[in-house]
mmCIF file of C-alpha atoms in Angstrom:
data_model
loop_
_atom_site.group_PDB
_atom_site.id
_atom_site.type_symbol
_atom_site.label_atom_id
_atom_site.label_comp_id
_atom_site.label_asym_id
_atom_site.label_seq_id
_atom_site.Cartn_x
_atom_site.Cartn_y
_atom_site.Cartn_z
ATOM 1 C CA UNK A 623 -24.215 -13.738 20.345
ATOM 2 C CA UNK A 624 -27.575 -14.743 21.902
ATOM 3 C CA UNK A 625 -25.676 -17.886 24.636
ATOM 4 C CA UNK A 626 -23.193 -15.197 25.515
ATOM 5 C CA UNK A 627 -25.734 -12.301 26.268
ATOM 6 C CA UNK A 628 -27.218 -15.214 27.785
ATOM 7 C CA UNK A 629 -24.658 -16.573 29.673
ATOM 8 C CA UNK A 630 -23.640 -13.139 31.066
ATOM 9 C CA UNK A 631 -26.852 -11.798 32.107
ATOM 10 C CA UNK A 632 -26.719 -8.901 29.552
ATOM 11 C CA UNK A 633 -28.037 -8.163 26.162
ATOM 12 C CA UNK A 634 -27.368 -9.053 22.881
ATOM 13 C CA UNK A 635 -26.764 -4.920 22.001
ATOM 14 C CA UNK A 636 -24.485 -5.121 25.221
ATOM 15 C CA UNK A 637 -22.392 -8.010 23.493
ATOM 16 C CA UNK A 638 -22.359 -6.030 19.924
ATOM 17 C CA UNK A 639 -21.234 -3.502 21.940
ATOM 18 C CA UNK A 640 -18.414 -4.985 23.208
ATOM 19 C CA UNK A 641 -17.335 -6.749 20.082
ATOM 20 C CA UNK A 642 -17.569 -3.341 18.314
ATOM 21 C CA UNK A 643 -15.469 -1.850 21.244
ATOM 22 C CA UNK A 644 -17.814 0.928 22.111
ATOM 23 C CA UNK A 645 -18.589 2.544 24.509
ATOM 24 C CA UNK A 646 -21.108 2.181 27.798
ATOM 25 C CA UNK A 647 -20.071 -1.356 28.742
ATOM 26 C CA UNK A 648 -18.172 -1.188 32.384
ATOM 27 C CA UNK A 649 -14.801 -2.988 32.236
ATOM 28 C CA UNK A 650 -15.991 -5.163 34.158
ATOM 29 C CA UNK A 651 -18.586 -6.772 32.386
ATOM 30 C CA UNK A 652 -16.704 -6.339 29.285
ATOM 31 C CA UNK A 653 -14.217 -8.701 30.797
ATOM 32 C CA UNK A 654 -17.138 -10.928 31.623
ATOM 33 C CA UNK A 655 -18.683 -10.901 28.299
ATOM 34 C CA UNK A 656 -15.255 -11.486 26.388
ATOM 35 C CA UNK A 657 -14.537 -14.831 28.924
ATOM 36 C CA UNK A 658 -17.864 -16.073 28.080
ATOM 37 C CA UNK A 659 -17.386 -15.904 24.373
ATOM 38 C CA UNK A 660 -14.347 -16.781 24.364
ATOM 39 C CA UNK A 661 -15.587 -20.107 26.641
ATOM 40 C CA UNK A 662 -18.597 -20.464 23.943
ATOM 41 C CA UNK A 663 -16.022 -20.211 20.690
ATOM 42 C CA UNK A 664 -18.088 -16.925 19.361
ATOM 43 C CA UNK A 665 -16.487 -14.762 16.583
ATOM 44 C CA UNK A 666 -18.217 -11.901 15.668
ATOM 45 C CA UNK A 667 -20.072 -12.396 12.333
ATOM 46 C CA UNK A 668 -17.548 -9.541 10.394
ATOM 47 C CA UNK A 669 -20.255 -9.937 7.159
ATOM 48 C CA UNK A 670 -22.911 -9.132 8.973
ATOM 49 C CA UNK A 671 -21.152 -6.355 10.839
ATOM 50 C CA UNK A 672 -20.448 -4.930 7.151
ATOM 51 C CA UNK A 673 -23.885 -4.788 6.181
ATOM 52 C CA UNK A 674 -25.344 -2.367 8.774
ATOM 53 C CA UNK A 675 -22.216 0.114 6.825
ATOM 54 C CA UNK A 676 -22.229 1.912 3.467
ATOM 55 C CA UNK A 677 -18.768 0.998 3.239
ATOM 56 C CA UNK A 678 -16.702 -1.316 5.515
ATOM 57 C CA UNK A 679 -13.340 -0.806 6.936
ATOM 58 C CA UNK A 680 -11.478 -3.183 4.257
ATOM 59 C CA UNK A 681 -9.264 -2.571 1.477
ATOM 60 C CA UNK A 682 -10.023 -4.555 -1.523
ATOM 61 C CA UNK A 683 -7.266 -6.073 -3.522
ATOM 62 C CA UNK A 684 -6.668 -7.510 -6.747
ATOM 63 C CA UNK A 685 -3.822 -9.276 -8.016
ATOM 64 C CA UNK A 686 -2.436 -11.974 -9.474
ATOM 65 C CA UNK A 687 -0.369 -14.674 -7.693
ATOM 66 C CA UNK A 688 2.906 -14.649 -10.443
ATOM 67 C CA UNK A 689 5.164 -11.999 -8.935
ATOM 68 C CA UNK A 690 7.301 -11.660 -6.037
ATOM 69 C CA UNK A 691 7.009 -8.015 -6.267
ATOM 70 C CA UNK A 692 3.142 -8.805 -5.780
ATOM 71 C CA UNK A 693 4.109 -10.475 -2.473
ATOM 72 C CA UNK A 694 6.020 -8.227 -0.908
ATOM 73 C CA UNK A 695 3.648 -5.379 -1.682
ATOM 74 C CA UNK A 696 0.769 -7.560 0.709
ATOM 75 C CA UNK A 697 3.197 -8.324 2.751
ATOM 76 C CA UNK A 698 3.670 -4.672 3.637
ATOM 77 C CA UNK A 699 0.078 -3.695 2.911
ATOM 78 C CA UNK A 700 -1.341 -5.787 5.891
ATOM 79 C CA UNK A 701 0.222 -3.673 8.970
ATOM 80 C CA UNK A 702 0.037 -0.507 6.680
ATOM 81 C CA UNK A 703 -3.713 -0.908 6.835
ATOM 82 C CA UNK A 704 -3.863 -1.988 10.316
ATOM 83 C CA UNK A 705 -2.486 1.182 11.439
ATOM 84 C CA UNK A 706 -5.954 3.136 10.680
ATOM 85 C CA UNK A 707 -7.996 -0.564 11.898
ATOM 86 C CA UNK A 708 -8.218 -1.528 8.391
ATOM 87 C CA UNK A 709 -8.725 -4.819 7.389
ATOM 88 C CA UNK A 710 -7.244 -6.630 4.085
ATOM 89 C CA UNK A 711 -9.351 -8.237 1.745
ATOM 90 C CA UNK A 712 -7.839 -10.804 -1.219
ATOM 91 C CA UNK A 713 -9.046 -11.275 -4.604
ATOM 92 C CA UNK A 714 -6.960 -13.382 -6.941
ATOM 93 C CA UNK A 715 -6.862 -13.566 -10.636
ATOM 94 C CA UNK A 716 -6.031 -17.319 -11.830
ATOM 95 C CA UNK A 717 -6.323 -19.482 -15.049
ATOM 96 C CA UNK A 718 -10.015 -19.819 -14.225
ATOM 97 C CA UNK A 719 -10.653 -16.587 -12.280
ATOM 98 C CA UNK A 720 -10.745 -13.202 -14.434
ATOM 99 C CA UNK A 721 -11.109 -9.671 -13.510
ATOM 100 C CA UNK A 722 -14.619 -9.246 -13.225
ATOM 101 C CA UNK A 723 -14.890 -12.214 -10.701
ATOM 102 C CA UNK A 724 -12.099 -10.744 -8.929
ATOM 103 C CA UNK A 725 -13.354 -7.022 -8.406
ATOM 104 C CA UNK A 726 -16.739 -7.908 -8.173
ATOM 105 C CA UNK A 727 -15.942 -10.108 -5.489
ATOM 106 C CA UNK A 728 -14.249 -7.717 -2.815
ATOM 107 C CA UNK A 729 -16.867 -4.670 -4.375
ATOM 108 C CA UNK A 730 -18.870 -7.359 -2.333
ATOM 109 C CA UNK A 731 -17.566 -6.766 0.977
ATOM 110 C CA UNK A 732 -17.967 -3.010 0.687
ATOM 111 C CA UNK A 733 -14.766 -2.368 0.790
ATOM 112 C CA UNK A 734 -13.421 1.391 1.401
ATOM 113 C CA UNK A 735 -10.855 1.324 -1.360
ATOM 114 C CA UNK A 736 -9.686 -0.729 -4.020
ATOM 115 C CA UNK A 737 -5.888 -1.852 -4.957
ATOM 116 C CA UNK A 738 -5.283 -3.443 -8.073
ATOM 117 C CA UNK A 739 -2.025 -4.765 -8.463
ATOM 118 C CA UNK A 740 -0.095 -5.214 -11.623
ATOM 119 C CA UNK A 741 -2.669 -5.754 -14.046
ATOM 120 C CA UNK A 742 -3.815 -4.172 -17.002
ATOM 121 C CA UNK A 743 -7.704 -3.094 -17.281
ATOM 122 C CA UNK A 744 -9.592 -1.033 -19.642
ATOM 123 C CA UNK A 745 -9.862 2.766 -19.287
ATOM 124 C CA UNK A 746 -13.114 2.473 -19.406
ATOM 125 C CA UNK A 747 -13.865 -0.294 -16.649
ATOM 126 C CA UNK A 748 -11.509 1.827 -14.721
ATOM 127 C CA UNK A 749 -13.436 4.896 -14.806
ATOM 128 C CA UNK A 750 -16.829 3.220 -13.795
ATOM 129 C CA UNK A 751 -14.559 1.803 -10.869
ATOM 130 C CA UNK A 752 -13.446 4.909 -10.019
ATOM 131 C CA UNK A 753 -16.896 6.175 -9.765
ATOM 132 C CA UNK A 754 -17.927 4.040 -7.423
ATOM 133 C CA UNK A 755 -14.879 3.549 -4.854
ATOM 134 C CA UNK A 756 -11.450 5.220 -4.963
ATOM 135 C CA UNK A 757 -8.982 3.018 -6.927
ATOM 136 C CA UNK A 758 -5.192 2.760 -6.763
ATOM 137 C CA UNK A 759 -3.932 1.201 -9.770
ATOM 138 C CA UNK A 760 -0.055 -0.511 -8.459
ATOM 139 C CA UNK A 761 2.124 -0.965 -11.131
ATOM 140 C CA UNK A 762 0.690 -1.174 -14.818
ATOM 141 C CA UNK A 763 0.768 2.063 -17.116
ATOM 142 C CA UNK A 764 -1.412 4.995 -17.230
ATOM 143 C CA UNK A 765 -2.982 5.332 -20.442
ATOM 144 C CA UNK A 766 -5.610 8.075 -19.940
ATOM 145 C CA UNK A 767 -7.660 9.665 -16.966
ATOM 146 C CA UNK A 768 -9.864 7.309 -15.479
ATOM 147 C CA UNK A 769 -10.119 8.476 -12.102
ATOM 148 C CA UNK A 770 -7.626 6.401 -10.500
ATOM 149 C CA UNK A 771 -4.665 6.875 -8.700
ATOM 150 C CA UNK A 772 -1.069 4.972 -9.523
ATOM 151 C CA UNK A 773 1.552 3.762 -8.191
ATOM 152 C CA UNK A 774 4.491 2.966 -10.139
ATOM 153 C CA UNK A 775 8.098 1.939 -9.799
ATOM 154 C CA UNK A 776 10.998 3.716 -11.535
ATOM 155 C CA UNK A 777 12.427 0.151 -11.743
ATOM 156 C CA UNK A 778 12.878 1.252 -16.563
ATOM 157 C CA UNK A 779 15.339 4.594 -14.931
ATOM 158 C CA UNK A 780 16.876 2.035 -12.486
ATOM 159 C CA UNK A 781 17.482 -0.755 -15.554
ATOM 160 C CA UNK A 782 18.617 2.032 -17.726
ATOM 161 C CA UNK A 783 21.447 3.797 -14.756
ATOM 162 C CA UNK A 784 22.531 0.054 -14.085
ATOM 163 C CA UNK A 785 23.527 -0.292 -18.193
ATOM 164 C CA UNK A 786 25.357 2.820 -18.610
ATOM 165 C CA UNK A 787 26.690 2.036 -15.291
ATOM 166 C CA UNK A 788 28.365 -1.053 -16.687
ATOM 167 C CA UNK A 789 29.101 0.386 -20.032
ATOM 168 C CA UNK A 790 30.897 3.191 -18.479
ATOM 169 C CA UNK A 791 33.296 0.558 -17.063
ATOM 170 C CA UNK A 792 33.437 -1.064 -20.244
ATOM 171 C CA UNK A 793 31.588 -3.930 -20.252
ATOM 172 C CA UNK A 794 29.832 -4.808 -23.412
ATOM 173 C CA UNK A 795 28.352 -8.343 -23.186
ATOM 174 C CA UNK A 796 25.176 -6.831 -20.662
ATOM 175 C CA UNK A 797 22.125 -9.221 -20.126
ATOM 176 C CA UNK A 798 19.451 -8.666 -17.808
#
């Protein structure tokens, strides 16, 4: 940040407001200051960005890599948050990776919300979650209130209309 202040003649608060896209920069040396970082290679430093905030502009989520369904839902997620600037952060639960690693790792970035998808976490973890940062549990069942919001498929109703479906035609021999 300091070469392109540097570079442009201006300072550093001039560059971090550029980079934040605020205002009381003319477009002029806006243009200058984004040519000389780009020139110089200098990204932003989002981390420390997120510390000056109580609470960053991310969405936190939680999942684990098994599931196509799990893909898809990303897959959408990612220009569903940018609509409102929000940025996506990943957390994945593995064979050596559990949970707690997981959550406390985007709770880390400050994040303004907290997805958790598909899994399966105790009522009571959930409700000091909840305290904290608003959680939306995605798929899984609710078992009691914690404080969370889900999101759940009717993809049982759908299984059980397709079977009667194909028994009402006769079909016997169903497998799923």
């Amino acid at each position: 940040m300091g070469d392109v202040a540097d570079r442009v003649g201006v300072s550093r608060q001039a560059v971090g407001l550029v980079f934040r896209n605020d205002r009381g920069i003319s477009a002029e040396t806006r243009e200058r200051i984004l040519q000389a970082a780009n020139e110089l290679g200098y990204q932003p430093d989002v981390a420390a960005q997120t510390l000056r905030q109580r609470t960053s502009k991310y969405l936190g989520v939680v999942f684990t890599p098994t599931q196509t369904a799990e893909v898809d839902i990303l897959d959408a997620l990612y220009p569903a948050a940018k609509v409102d600037d929000y940025g996506v952060v990943l957390s994945a639960l593995t064979s050596t990776r559990g949970a707690s690693t997981a959550i406390d790792e985007v709770l880390g970035y400050r994040c303004a919300a907290l997805l958790i998808i598909g899994l399966t976490l105790d009522p009571a973890v959930l409700r000091r979650l909840s305290g904290r940062i608003p959680v939306v549990m995605i798929g899984g069942n609710k078992s009691e209130d914690t404080g969370c919001d889900y999101v759940r498929s009717a993809g049982d109703v759908g299984i059980g209309q397709a079977v009667a479906h194909l028994a009402d035609l006769g079909h016997r021999d169903i497998a799923y």
